[in-house]
Tab-separated table of C-alpha atoms (C1' of nucleotides) in Angstrom:
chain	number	residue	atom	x	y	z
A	1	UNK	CA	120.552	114.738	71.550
A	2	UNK	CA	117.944	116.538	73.451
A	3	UNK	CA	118.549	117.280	77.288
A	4	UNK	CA	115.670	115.534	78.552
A	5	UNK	CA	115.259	117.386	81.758
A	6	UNK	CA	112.989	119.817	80.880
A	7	UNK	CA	110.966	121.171	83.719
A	8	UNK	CA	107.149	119.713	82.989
A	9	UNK	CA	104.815	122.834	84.003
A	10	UNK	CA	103.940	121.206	87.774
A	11	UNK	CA	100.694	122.933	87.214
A	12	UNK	CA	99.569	121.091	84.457
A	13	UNK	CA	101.224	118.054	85.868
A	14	UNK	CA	98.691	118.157	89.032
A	15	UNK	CA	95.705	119.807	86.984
A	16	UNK	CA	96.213	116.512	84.618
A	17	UNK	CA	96.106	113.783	87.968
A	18	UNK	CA	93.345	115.749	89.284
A	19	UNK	CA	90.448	113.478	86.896
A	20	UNK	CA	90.266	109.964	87.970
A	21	UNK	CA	90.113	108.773	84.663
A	22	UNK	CA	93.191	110.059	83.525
A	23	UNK	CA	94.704	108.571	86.662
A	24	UNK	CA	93.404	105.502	85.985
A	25	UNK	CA	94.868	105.538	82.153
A	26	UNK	CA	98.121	106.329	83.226
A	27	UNK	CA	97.924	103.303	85.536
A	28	UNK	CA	96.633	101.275	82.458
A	29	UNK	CA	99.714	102.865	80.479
A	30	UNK	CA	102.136	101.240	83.431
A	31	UNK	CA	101.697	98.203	81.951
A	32	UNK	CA	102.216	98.919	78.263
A	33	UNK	CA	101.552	101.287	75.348
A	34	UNK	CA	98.444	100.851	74.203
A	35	UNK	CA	96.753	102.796	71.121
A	36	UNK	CA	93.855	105.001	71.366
A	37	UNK	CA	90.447	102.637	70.758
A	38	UNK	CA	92.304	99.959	73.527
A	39	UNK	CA	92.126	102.904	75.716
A	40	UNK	CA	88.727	103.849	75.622
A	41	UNK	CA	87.654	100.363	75.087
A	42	UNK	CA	88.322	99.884	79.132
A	43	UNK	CA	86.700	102.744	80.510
A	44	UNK	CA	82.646	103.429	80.238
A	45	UNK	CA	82.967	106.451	78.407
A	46	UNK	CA	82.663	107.547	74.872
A	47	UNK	CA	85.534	107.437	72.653
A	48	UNK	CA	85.463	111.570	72.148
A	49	UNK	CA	85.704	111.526	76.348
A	50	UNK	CA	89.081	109.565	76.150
A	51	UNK	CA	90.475	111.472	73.360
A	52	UNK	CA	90.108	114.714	75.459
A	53	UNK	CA	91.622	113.130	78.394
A	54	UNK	CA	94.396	112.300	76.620
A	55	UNK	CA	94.803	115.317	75.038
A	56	UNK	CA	94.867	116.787	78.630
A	57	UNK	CA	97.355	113.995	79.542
A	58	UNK	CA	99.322	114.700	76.138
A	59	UNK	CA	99.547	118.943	77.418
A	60	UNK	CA	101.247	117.953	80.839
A	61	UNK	CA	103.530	116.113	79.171
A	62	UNK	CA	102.182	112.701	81.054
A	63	UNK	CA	101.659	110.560	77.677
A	64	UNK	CA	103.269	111.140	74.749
A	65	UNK	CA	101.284	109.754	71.055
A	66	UNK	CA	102.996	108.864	67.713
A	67	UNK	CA	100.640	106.879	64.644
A	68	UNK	CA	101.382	103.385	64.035
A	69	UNK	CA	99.557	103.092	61.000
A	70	UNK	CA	96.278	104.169	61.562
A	71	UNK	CA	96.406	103.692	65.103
A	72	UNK	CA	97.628	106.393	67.361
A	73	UNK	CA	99.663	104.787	70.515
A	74	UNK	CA	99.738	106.343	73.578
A	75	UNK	CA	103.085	105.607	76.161
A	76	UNK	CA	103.119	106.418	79.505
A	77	UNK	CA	106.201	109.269	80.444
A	78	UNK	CA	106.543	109.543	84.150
A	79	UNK	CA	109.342	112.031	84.060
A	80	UNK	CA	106.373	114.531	85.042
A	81	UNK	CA	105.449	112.837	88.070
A	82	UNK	CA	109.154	113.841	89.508
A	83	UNK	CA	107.708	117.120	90.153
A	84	UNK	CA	104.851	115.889	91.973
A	85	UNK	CA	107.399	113.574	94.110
A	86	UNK	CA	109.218	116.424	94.409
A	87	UNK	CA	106.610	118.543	95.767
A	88	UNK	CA	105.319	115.774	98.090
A	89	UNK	CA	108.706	115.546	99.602
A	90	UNK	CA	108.313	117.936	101.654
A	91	UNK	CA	105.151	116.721	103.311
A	92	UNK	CA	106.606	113.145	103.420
A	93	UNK	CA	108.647	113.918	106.239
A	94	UNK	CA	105.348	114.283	108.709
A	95	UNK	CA	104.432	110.744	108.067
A	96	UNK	CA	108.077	109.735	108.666
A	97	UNK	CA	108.622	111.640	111.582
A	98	UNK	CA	109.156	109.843	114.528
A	99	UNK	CA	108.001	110.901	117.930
A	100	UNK	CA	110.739	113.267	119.075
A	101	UNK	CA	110.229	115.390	116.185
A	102	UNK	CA	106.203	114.716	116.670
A	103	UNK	CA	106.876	115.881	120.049
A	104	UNK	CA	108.286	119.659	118.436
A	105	UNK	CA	105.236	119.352	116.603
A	106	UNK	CA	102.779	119.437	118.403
A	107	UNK	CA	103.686	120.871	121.334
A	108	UNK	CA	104.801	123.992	118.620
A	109	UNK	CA	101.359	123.781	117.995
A	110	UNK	CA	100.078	123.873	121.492
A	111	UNK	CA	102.310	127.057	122.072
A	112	UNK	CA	100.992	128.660	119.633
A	113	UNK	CA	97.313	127.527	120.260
A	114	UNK	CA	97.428	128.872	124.033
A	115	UNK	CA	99.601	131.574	123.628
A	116	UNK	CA	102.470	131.053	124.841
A	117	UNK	CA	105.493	130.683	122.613
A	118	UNK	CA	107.908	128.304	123.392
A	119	UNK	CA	109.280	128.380	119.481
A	120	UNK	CA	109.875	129.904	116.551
A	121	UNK	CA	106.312	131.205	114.661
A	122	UNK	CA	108.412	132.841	112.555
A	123	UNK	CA	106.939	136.843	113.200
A	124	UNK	CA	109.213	138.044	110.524
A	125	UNK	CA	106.902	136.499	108.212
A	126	UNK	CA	104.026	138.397	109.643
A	127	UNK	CA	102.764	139.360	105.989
A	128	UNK	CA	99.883	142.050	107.464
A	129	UNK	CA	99.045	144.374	104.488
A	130	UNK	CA	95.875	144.859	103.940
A	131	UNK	CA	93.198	142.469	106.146
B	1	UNK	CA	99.785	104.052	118.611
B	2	UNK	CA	97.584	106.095	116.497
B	3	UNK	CA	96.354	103.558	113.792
B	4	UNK	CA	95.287	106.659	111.857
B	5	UNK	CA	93.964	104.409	108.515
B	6	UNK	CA	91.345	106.301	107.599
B	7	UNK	CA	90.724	106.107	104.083
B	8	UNK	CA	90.411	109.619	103.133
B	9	UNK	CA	88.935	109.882	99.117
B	10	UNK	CA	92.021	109.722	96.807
B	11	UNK	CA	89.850	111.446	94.596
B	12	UNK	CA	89.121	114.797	97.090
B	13	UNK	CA	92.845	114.648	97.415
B	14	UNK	CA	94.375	114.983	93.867
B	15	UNK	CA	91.013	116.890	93.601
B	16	UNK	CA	92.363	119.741	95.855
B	17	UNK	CA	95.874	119.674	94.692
B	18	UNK	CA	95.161	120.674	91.504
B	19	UNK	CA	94.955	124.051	92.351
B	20	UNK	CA	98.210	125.882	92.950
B	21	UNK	CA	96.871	128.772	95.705
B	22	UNK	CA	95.862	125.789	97.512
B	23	UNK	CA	98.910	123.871	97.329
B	24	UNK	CA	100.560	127.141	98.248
B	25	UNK	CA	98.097	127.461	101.675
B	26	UNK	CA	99.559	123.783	102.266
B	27	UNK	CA	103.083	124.706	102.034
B	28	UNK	CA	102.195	127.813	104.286
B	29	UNK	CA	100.812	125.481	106.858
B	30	UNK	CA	103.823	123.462	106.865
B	31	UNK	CA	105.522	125.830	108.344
B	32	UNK	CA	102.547	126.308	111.394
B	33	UNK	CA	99.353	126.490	111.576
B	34	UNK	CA	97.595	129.836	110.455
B	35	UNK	CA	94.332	131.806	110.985
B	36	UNK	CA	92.114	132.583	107.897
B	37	UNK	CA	93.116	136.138	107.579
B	38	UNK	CA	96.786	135.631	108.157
B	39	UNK	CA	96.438	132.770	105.255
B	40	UNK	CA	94.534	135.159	102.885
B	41	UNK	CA	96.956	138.007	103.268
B	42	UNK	CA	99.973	136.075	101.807
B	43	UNK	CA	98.007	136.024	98.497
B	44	UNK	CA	96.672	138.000	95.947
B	45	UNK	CA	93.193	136.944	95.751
B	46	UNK	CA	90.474	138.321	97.856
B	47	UNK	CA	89.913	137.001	101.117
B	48	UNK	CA	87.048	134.829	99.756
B	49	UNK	CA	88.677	133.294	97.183
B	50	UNK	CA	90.695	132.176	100.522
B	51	UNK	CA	87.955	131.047	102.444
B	52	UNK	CA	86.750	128.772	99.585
B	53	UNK	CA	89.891	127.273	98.678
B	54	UNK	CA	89.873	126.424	102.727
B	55	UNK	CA	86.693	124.782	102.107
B	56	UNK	CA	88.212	122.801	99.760
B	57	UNK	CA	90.639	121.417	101.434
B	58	UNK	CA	88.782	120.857	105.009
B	59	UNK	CA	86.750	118.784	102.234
B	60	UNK	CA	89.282	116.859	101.405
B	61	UNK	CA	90.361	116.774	105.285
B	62	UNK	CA	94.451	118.271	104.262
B	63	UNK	CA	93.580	121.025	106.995
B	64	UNK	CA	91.899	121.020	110.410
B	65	UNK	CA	89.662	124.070	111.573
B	66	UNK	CA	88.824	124.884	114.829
B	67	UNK	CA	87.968	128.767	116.768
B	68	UNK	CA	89.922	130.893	118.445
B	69	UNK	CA	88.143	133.440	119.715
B	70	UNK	CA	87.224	135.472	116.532
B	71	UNK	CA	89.768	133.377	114.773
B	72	UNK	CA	89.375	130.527	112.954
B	73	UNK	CA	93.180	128.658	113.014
B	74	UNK	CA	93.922	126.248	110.390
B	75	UNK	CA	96.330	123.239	110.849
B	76	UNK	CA	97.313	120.381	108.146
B	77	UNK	CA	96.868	117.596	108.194
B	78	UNK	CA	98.505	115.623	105.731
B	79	UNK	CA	97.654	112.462	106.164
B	80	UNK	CA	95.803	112.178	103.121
B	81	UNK	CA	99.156	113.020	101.093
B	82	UNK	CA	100.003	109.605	101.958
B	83	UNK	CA	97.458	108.321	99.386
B	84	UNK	CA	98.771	110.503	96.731
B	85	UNK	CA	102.583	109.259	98.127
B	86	UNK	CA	101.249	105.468	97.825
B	87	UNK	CA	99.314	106.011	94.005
B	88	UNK	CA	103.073	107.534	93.164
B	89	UNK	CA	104.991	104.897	94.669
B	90	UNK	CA	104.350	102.730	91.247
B	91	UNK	CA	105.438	105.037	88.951
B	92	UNK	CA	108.538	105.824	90.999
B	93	UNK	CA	110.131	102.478	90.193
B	94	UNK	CA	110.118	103.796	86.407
B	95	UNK	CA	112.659	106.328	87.541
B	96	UNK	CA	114.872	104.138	90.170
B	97	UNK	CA	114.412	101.478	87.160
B	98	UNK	CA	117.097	99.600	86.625
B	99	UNK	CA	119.234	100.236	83.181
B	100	UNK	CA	117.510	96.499	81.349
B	101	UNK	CA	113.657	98.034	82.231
B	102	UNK	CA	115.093	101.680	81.232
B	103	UNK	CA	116.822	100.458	78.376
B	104	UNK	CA	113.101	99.290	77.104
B	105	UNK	CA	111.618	102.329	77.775
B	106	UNK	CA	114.175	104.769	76.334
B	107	UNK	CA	114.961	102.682	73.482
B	108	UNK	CA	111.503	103.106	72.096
B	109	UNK	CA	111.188	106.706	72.857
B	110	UNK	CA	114.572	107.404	71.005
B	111	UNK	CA	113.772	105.087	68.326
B	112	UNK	CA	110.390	107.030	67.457
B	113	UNK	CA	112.259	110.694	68.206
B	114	UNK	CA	114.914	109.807	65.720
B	115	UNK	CA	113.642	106.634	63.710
B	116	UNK	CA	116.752	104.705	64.250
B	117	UNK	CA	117.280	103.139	67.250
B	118	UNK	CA	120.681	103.424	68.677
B	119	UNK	CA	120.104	103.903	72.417
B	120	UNK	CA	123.078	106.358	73.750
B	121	UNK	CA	120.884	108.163	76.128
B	122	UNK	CA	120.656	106.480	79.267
B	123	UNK	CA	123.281	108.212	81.245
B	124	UNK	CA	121.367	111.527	80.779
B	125	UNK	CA	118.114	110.106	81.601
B	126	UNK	CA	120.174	108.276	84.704
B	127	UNK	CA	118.886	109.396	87.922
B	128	UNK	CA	118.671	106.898	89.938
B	129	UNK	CA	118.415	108.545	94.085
B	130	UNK	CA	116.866	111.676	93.690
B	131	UNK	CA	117.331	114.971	91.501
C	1	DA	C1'	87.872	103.545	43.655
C	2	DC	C1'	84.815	102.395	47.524
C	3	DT	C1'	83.997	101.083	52.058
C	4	DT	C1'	85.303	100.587	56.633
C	5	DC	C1'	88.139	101.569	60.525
C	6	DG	C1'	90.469	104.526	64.022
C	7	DC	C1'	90.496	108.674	66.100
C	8	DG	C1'	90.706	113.573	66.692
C	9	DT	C1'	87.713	117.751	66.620
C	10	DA	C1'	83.665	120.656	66.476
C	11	DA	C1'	79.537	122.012	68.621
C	12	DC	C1'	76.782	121.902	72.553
C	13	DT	C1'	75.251	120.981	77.456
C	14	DG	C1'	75.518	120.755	82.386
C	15	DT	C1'	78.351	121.421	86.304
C	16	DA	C1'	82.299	122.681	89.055
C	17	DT	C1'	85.450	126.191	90.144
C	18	DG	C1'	87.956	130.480	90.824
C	19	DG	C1'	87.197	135.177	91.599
C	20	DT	C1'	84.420	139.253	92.991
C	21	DT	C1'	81.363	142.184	95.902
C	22	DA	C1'	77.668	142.502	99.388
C	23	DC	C1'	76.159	140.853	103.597
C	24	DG	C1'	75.446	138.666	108.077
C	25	DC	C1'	76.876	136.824	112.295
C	26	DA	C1'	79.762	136.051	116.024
C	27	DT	C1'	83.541	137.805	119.052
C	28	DT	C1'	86.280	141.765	120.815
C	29	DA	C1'	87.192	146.177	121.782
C	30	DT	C1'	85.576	150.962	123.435
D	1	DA	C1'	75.511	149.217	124.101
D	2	DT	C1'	77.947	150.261	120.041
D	3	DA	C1'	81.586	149.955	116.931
D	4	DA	C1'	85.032	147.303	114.808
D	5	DT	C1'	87.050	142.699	113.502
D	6	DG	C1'	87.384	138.162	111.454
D	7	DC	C1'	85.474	135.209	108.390
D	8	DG	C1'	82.157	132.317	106.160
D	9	DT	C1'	78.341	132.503	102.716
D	10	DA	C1'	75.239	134.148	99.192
D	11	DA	C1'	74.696	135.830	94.685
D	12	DC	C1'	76.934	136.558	90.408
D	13	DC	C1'	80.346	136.270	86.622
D	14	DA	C1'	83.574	133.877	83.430
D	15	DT	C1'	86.067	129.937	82.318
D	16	DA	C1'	87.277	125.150	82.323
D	17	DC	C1'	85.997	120.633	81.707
D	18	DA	C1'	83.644	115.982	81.484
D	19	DG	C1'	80.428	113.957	78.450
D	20	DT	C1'	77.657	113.513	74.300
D	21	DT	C1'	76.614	113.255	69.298
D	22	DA	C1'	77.847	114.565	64.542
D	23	DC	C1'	81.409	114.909	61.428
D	24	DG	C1'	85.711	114.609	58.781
D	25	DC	C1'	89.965	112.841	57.413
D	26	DG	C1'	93.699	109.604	56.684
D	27	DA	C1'	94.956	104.572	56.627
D	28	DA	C1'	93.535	99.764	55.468
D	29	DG	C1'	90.828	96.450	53.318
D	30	DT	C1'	88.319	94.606	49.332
DNA sequence: ACTTCGCGTAACTGTATGGTTACGCATTAT
DNA sequence: ATAATGCGTAACCATACAGTTACGCGAAGT
């Protein structure tokens, strides 16, 4: 049995979503395998075109390709995309903030913008070296 | 109430992310907003480098610019995360699925790993809040 | 065996990008 | 006024990549 939670290079993971084609196969992928020449067959670009994306897609880990006679299927593998959840975490508590924590915000922000300081601006972070 | 729906370009989004200094500058901003120099001397790449990656993502609207005297402060703004949240939000369910849907998915994947098809792996691939 | 698919890869092109150094232009300090 | 800062931009590299066409190889048909 193979531990299954390997940690997927985030790097490739985000390099991969950054083309909207490749987006837009793994969204095609949601809904099924689907071999190679299906694949290209929906998009308006050559056949060689697809076959790099997906070799992109294949490096991060995103898709993962076994022959079927002489087909090659491609299947979707989110377990990637946890990284990228992961990573977005963080941010997804600004959206979700409500308007007390808004409040610390911004008016952080505003401190820090006029110069008073009313908070933290963490100074021990001051990373001066050479600018 | 803000109704802040602008529909900021998916594709300048995941476009901008794909670079990890710049995903870095947005995790520095999290913590407050920063001016150009303080932003470039937290990494090892010329100030430049910096100032492009900054173009980037004002592109792609993640950070805010405005003067300060002879500073130019940088603020995010990640609103535009929420498109990248909302694009992940489908593939999410694969990992919250429940164990029928999983059973589907894992069953195949063991089945071409091994070429039986026995299915004892769902505990480990089991995550079902968050990891 | 011969032909036809299916599909990856090689070779090549144009463009974007990441980094660098040199420079220029404001804003501040002296 | 002059010097020093802060920072973007221009001009240049090297590399990556999206696309294309040409090609080659294994699997299926006939």
């Amino acid at each position: 049995m193979r531990n299954r939670s390997v940690t997927y290079s985030r790097e490739a993971t985000f390099q991969a979503l950054a083309d909207p084609t490749r987006r837009a196969v793994l969204d095609l992928l949601r809904r099924g395998s689907q071999h190679a020449g299906q694949i290209a067959g929906v998009f308006p670009v050559s056949r060689p075109a697809i076959s790099k994306h997906l070799r992109l897609l294949r490096r991060a880990h995103l898709v993962r390709e076994h022959r079927e006679g002489r087909h090659r299927v491609y299947q979707l593998n989110p377990e990637p995309l946890r990284a990228v959840d992961k990573w977005l975490e963080h941010y997804r508590t600004f959206w979700t903030m409500n308007l007390t924590s808004l409040k610390n915000f911004v008016e952080a922000e505003y401190a820090r913008e006029t110069g008073k300081q009313s908070l933290d601006r963490p100074a021990a972070k001051n990373v001066k070296g050479e600018n």
